[in-house]
Short mmCIF file of C-alpha atoms in Angstrom, two decimals:
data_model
loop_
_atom_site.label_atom_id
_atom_site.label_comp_id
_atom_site.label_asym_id
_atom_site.label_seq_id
_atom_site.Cartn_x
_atom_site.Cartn_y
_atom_site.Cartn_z
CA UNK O 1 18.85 146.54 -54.02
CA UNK O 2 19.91 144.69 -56.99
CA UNK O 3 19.03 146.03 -60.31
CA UNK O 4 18.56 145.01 -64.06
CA UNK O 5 18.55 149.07 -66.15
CA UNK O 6 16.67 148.52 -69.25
CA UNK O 7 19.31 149.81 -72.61
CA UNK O 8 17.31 152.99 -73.56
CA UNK O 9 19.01 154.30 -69.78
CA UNK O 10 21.58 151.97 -68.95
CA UNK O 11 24.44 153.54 -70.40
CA UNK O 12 23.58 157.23 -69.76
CA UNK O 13 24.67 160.03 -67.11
CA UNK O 14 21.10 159.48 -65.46
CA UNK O 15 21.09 155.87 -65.21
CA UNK O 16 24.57 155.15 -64.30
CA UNK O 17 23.39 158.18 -61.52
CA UNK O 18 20.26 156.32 -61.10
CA UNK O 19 21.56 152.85 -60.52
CA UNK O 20 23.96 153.97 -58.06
CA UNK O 21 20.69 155.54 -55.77
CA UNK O 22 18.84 151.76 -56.24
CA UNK O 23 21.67 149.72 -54.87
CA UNK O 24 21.87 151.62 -51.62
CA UNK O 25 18.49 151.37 -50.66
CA UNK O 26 18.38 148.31 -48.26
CA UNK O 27 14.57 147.86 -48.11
CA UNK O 28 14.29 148.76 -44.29
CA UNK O 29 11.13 151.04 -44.81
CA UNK O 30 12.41 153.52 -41.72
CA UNK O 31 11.68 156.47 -44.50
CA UNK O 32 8.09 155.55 -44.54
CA UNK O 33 7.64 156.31 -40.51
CA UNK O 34 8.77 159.86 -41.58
CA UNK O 35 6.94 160.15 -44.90
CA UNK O 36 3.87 163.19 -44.69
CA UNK O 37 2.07 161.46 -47.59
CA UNK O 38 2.31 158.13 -45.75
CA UNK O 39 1.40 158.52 -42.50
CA UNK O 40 -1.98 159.78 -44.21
CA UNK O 41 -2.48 157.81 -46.68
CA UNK O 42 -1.14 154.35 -44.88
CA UNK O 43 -0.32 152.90 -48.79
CA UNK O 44 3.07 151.80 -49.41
CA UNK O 45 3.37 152.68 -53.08
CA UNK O 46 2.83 156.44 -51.45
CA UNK O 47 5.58 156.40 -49.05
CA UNK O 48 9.66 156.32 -50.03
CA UNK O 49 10.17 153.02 -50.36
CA UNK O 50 6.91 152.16 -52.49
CA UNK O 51 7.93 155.23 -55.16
CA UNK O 52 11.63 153.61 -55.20
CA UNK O 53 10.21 150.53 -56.36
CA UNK O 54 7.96 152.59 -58.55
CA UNK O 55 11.20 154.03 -60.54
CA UNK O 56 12.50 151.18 -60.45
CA UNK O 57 10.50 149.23 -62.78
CA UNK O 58 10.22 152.29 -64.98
CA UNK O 59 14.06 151.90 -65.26
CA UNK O 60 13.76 148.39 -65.83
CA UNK O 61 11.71 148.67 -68.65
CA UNK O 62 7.98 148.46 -67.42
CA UNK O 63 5.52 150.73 -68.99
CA UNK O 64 4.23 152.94 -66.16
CA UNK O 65 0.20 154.22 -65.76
CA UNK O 66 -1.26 157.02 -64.25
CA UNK O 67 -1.37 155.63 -61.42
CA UNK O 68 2.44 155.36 -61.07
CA UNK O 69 1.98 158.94 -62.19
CA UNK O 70 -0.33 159.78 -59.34
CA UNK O 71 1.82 158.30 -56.70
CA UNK O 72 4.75 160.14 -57.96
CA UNK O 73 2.91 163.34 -58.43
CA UNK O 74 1.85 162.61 -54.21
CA UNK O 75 5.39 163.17 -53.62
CA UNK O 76 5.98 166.45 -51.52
CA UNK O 77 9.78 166.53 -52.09
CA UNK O 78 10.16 167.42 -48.72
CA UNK O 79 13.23 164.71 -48.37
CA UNK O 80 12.49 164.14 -44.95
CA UNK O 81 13.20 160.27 -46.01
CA UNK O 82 16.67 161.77 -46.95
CA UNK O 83 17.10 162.89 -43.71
CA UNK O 84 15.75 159.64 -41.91
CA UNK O 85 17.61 156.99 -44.29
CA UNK O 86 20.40 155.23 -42.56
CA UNK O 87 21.96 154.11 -45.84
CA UNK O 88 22.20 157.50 -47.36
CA UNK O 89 19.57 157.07 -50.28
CA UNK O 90 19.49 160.27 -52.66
CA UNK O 91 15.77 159.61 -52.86
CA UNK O 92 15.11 163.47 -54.70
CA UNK O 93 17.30 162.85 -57.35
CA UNK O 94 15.67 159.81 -57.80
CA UNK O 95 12.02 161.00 -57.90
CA UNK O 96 12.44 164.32 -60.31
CA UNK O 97 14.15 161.48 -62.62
CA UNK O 98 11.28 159.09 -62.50
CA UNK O 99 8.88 161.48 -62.73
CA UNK O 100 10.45 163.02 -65.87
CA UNK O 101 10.30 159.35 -67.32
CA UNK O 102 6.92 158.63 -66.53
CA UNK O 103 5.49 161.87 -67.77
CA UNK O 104 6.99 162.03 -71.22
CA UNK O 105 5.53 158.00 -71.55
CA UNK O 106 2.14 158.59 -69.89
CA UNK O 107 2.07 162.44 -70.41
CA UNK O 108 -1.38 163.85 -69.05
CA UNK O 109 -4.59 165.01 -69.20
CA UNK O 110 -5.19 168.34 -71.11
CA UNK O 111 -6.85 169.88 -68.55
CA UNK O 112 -4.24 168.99 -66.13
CA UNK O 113 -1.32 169.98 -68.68
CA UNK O 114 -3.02 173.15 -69.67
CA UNK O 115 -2.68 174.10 -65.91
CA UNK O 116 0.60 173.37 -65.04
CA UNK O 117 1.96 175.38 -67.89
CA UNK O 118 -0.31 178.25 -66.94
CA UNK O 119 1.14 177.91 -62.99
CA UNK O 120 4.90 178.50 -64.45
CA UNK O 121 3.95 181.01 -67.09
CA UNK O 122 2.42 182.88 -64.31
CA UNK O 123 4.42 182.55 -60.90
CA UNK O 124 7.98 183.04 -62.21
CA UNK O 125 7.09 185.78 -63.90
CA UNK O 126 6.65 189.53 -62.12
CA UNK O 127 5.30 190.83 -64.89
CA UNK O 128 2.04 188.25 -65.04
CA UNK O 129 2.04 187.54 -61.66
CA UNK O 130 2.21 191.08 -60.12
CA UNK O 131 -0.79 192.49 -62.20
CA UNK O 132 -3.02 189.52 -61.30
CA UNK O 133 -2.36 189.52 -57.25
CA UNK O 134 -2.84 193.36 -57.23
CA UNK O 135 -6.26 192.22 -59.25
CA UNK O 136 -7.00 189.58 -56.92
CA UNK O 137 -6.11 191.98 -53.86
CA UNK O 138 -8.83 194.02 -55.19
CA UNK O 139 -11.44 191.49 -55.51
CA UNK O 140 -10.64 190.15 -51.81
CA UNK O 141 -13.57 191.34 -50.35
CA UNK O 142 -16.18 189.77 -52.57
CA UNK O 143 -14.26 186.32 -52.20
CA UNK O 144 -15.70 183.12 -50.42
CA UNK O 145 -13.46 183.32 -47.50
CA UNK O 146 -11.89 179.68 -48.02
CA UNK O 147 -10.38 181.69 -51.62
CA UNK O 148 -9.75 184.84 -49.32
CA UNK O 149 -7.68 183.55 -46.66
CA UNK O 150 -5.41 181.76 -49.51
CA UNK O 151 -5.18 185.27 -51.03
CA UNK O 152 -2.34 186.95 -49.23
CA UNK O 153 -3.02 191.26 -47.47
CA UNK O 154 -0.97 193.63 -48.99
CA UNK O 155 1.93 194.32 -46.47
CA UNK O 156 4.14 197.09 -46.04
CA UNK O 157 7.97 197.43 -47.64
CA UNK O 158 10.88 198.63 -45.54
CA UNK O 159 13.18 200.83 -47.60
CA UNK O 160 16.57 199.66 -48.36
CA UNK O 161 19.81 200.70 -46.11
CA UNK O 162 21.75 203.05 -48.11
CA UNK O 163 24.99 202.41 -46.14
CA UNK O 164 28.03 200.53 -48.27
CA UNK O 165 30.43 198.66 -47.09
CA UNK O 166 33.47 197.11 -48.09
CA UNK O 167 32.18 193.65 -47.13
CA UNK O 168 29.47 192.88 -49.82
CA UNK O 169 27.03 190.00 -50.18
CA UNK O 170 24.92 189.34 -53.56
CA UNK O 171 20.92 188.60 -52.61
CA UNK O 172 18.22 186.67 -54.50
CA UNK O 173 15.41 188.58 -55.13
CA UNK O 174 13.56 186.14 -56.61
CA UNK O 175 10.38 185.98 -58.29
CA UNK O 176 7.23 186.11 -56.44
CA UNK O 177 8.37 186.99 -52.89
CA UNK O 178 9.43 190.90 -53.49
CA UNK O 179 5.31 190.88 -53.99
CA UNK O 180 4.45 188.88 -51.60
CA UNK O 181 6.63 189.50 -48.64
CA UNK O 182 8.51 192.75 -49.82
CA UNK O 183 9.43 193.16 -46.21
CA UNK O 184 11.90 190.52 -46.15
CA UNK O 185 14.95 190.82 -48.22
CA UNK O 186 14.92 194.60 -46.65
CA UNK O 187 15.08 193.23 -43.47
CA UNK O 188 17.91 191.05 -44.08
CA UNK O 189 19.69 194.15 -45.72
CA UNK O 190 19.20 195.89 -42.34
CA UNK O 191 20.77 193.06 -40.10
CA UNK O 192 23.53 192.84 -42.45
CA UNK O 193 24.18 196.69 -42.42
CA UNK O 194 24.30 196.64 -38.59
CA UNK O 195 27.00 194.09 -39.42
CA UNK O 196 29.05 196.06 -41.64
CA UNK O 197 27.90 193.99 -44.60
CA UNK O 198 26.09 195.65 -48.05
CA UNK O 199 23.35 193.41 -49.43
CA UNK O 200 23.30 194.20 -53.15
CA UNK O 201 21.55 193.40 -55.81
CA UNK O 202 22.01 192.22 -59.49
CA UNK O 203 19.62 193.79 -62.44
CA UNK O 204 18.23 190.79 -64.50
CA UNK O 205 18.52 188.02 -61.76
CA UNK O 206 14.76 186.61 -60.97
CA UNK O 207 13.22 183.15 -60.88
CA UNK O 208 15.59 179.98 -59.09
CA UNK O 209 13.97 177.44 -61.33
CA UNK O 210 12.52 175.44 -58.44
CA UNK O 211 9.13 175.53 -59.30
CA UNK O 212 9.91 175.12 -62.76
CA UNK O 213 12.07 172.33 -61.96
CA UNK O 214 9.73 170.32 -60.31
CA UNK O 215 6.80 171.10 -62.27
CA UNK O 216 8.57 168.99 -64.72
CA UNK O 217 10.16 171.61 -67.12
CA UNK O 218 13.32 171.19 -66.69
CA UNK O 219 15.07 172.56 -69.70
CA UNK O 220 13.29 175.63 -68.88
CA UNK O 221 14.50 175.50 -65.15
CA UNK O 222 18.04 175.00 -66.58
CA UNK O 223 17.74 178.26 -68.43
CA UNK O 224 16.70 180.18 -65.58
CA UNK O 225 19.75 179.40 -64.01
CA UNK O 226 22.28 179.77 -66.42
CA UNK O 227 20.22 183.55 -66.65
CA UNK O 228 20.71 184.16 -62.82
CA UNK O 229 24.64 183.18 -62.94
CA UNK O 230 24.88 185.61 -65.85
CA UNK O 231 23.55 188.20 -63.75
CA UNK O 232 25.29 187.64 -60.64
CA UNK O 233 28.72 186.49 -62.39
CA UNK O 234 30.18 190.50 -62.53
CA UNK O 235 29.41 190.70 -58.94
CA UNK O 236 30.92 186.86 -58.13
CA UNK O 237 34.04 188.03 -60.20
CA UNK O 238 33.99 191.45 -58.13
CA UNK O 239 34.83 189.62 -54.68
CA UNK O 240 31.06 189.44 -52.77
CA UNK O 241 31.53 187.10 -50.04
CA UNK O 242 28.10 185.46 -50.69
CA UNK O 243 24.71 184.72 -52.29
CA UNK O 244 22.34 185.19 -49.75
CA UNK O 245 19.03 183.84 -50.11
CA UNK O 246 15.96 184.44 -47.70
CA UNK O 247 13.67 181.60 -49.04
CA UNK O 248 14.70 178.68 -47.78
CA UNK O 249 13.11 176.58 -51.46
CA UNK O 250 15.49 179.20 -53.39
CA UNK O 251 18.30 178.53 -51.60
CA UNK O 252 18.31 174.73 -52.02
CA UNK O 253 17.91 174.86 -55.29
CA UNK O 254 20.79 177.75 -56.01
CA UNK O 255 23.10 175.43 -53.60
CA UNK O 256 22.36 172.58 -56.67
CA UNK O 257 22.95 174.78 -59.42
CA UNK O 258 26.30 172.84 -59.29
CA UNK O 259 24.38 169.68 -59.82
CA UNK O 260 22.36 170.44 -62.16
CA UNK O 261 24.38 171.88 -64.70
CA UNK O 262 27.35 169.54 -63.98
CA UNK O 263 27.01 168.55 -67.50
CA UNK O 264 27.12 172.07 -69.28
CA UNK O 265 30.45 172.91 -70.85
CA UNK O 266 29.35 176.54 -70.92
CA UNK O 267 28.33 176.79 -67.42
CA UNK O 268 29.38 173.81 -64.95
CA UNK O 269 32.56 175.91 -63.51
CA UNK O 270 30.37 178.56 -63.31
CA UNK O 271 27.49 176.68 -61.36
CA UNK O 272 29.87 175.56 -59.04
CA UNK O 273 30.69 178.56 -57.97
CA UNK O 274 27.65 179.71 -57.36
CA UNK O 275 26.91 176.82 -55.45
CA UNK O 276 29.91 177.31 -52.83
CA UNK O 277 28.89 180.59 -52.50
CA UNK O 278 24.79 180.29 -51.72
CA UNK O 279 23.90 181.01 -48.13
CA UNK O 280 20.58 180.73 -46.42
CA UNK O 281 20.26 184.05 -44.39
CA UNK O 282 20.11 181.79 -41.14
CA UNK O 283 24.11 180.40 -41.78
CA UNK O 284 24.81 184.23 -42.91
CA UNK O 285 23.29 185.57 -39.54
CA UNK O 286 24.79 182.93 -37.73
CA UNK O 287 28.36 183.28 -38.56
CA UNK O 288 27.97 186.62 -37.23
CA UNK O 289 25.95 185.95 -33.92
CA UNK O 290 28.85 187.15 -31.37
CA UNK O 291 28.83 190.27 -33.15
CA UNK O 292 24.41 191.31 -32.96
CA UNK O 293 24.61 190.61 -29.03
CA UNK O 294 25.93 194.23 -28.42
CA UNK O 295 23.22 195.27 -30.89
CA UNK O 296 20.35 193.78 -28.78
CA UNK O 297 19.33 196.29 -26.55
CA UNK O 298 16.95 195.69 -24.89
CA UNK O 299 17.18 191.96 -25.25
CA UNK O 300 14.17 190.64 -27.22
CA UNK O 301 12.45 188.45 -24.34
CA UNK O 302 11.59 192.01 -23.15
CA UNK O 303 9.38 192.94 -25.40
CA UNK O 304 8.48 190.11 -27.93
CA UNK O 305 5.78 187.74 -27.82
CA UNK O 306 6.86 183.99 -27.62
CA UNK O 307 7.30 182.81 -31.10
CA UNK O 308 6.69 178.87 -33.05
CA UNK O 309 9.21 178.12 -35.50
CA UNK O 310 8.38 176.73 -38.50
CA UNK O 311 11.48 174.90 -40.53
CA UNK O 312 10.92 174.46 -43.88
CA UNK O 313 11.17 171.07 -45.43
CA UNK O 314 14.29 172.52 -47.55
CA UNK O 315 15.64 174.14 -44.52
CA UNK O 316 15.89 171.15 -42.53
CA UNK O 317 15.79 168.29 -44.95
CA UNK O 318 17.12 169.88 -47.89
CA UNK O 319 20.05 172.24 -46.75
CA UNK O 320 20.68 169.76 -43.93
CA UNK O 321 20.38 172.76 -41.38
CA UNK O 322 18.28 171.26 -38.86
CA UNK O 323 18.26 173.78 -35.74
CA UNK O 324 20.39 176.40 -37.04
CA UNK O 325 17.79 178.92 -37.21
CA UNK O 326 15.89 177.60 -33.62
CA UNK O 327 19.41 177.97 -31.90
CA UNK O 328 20.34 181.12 -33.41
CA UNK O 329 17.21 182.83 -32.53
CA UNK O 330 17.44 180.76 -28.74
CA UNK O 331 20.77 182.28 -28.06
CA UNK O 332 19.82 185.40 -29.38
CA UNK O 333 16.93 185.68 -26.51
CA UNK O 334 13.60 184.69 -28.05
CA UNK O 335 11.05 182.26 -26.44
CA UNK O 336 10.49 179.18 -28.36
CA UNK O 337 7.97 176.96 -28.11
CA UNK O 338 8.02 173.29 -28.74
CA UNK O 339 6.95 171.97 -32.10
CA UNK O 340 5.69 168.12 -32.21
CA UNK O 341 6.71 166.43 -35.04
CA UNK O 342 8.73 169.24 -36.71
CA UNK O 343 10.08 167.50 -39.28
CA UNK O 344 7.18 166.90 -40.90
CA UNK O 345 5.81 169.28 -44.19
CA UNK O 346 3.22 171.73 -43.72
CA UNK O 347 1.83 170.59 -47.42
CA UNK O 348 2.85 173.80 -48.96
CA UNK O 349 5.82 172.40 -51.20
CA UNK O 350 6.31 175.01 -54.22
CA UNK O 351 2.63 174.23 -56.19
CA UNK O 352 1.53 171.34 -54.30
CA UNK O 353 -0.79 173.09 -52.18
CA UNK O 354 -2.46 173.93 -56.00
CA UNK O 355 -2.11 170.67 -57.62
CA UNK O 356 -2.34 168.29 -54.60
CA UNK O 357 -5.04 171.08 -52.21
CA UNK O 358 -6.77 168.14 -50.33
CA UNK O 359 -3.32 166.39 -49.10
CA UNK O 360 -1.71 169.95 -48.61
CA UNK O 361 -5.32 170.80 -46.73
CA UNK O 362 -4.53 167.98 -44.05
CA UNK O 363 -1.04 168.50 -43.92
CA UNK O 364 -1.74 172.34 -42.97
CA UNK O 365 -4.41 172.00 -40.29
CA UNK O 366 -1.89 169.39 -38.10
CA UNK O 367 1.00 171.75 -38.93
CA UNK O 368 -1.08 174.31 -36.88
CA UNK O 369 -2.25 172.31 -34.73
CA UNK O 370 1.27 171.19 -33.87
CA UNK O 371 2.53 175.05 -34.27
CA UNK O 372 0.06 176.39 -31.90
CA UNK O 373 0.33 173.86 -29.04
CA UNK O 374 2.85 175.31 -27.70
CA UNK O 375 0.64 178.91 -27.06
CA UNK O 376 2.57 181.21 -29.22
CA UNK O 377 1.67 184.48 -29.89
CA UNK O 378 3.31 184.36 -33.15
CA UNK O 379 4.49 182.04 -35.66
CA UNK O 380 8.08 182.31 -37.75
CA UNK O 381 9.55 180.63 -40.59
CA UNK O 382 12.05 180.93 -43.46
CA UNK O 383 10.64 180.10 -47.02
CA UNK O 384 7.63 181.91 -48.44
CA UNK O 385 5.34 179.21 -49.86
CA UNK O 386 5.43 178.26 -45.85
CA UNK O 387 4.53 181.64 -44.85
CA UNK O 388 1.44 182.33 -47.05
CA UNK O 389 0.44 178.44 -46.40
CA UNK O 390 0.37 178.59 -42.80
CA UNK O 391 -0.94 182.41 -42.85
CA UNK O 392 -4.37 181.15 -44.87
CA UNK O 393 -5.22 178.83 -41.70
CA UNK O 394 -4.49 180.49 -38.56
CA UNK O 395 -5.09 183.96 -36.92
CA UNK O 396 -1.71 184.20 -35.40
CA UNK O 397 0.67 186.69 -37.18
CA UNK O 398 3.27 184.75 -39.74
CA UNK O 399 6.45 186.19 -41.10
CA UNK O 400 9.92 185.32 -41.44
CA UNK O 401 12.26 185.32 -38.55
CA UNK O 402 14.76 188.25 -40.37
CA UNK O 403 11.76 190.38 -40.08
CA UNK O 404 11.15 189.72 -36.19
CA UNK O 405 15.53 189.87 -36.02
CA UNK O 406 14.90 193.23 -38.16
CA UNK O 407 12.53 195.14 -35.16
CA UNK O 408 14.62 193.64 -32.32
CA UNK O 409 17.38 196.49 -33.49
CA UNK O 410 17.37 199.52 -32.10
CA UNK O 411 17.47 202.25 -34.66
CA UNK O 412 20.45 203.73 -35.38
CA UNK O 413 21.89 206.28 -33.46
#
């Protein structure tokens, strides 16, 4: 794709960056045949190749509209494009850019401005967001059900191995999961103690910055990280093998930290580090495998139900680990069912279930209808936002696979 940068980017880290991301695009449109918002919406301008062309012209000088906006805004970030491009197009980076652009030209409404500030004052935050799901928990009952379902049960935590090991892994706690899903990161401790391996973790870590990120405050998202490798750099410089994270959004995100503070003096090194060291739980678990078979006993197919699995967009798209978790839990003995057209988004995508619900709404019911094809009695995934999203529309129990890894050990004798 040739290109003409306008001079208030030409010259700068993001549109030397940017440029480079244009002229590899070839125009072949196969990202649109595996584009969620385009397959539904059958307009070009909300599929890859139309939002490319979008940035472009912003780059190029052309005043953008709210309607560029919109179509941006459409974008799920799932990167499944990324995955299907044959010429190697870095279409994320490309959109978080544009979308930065457009926003400080167009800005937005106040209403809709007022709203995404309150969603990242709130949800990164345990202390606002704790006290107002334990209120909402309360108030479940006298909830319209279509408000209910979204509202996630209150589900039991495991405690914390108290074993320690000499091999020792960092974890993310993150910021809304440990309320959500406390179960999780405890299971994940578990497996690893079977392993030998002490899953600690590091006072004053929280938030990623994804869902800052991409709700368009970036500075902000930048300061959450630099505040998370401040926490974990002690236990970095004290020799932990790895950052594990159980949320498969986190983990992409904390496996860019090298990226996106490449340009920070202060921290880039630093960042790097980090980087190399983040591990989704499923490459952690994996590396291990040979060593859980003795553990197995009896071997899962014996006595659990035959599962879905979900794969997160930033699983499978993002982290680029299509099938690690499927395998891993295939070899390990579980039933799997077949998934139709599993690499497309369930529609929960950090907030866009909140900002974009009537999208996300169609997105979800063929997600389920493609999960529960197969007749499991149970659905697993690896990210969170999935979790709860695919929870609020179907019966069937959702959790993350560590959890259903977790009760397949036998307890300690």
């Amino acid at each position: 794709m040739q290109t003409n940068l306008a001079d208030f980017i030409r010259d700068t880290p993001e549109g030397r960056e940017a440029d480079a991301i244009l002229r590899k695009c070839v125009h072949c449109g196969f990202c649109n045949a595996t584009c969620p918002t385009y397959q539904l919406l059958g307009d070009e301008l909300d599929g890859p190749r139309g939002r490319i062309y979008l940035v472009k012209q912003v780059l190029e000088g052309a005043q953008p509209t709210r309607k560029t906006q919109l179509h941006l805004d459409r974008c799920l970030t799932c990167r499944a494009c990324e995955t299907t491009c044959p010429s190697g197009v870095r279409y994320g980076r490309l959109v978080d850019l544009g979308r930065l652009l457009v926003e400080a030209r167009v800005g937005r409404a106040p209403v809709e401005s007022a709203w995404r500030r309150a969603l990242n004052a709130v949800i990164p935050r345990p202390a606002f967001f704790n006290p107002l799901l334990f209120m909402g928990r309360l108030a479940r009952p006298l909830l319209p059900s279509r408000l209910s379902r979204k509202l996630p049960a209150r589900t039991a935590a495991r405690p914390w191995p108290r074993a320690a090991h000499a091999r020792r892994m960092l974890v993310l706690e993150g910021c809304v999961q440990p309320a959500l899903s406390p179960a999780t990161n405890a299971a994940a401790a578990h497996v690893l103690d079977r392993l030998g391996i002490s899953l600690v973790r590091a006072r004053d870590s929280g938030c990623c910055g994804a869902l800052t990120f991409h709700l368009n405050f970036q500075e902000q998202a930048l300061d959450r990280m630099r505040r998370n490798i401040d926490a974990w750099w002690p236990e970095i410089e004290a020799g932990v093998e790895a950052i594990v994270i159980t949320a498969s959004g986190c983990g992409l995100t904390v496996k860019e930290y090298g990226y996106h503070l490449r340009h920070d003096p202060a921290y880039a090194q630093k960042a790097e580090r980090v980087s190399a060291l983040a591990r989704d739980i499923g490459e952690v678990v994996a590396a291990e495998k040979n060593r859980l078979f003795p553990l197995l006993s009896p071997r899962p197919e014996t006595r659990n139900p035959k599962v879905a699995f979900h794969a997160p967009c930033t699983l499978q798209h993002g982290m680029k680990l299509k099938g690690c978790v499927e395998s891993l839990l295939s070899d390990l003995g579980y039933s799997l069912t077949q998934v139709p057209q599993a690499h497309l988004c369930c529609g929960s995508a950090g907030t866009y279930s909140i900002l974009q619900p009537k999208l996300s709404q169609q997105l979800l019911e063929n997600k389920i209808a493609a999960l529960t094809s197969g007749g499991p009695q149970e659905i697993l995934t690896a990210n969170i936002g999935c979790q709860l999203h695919l929870q609020s529309a179907t019966e069937l129990p959702v959790r993350h696979w560590i959890e259903a890894l977790a009760d397949s050990l036998p307890p300690r004798g």
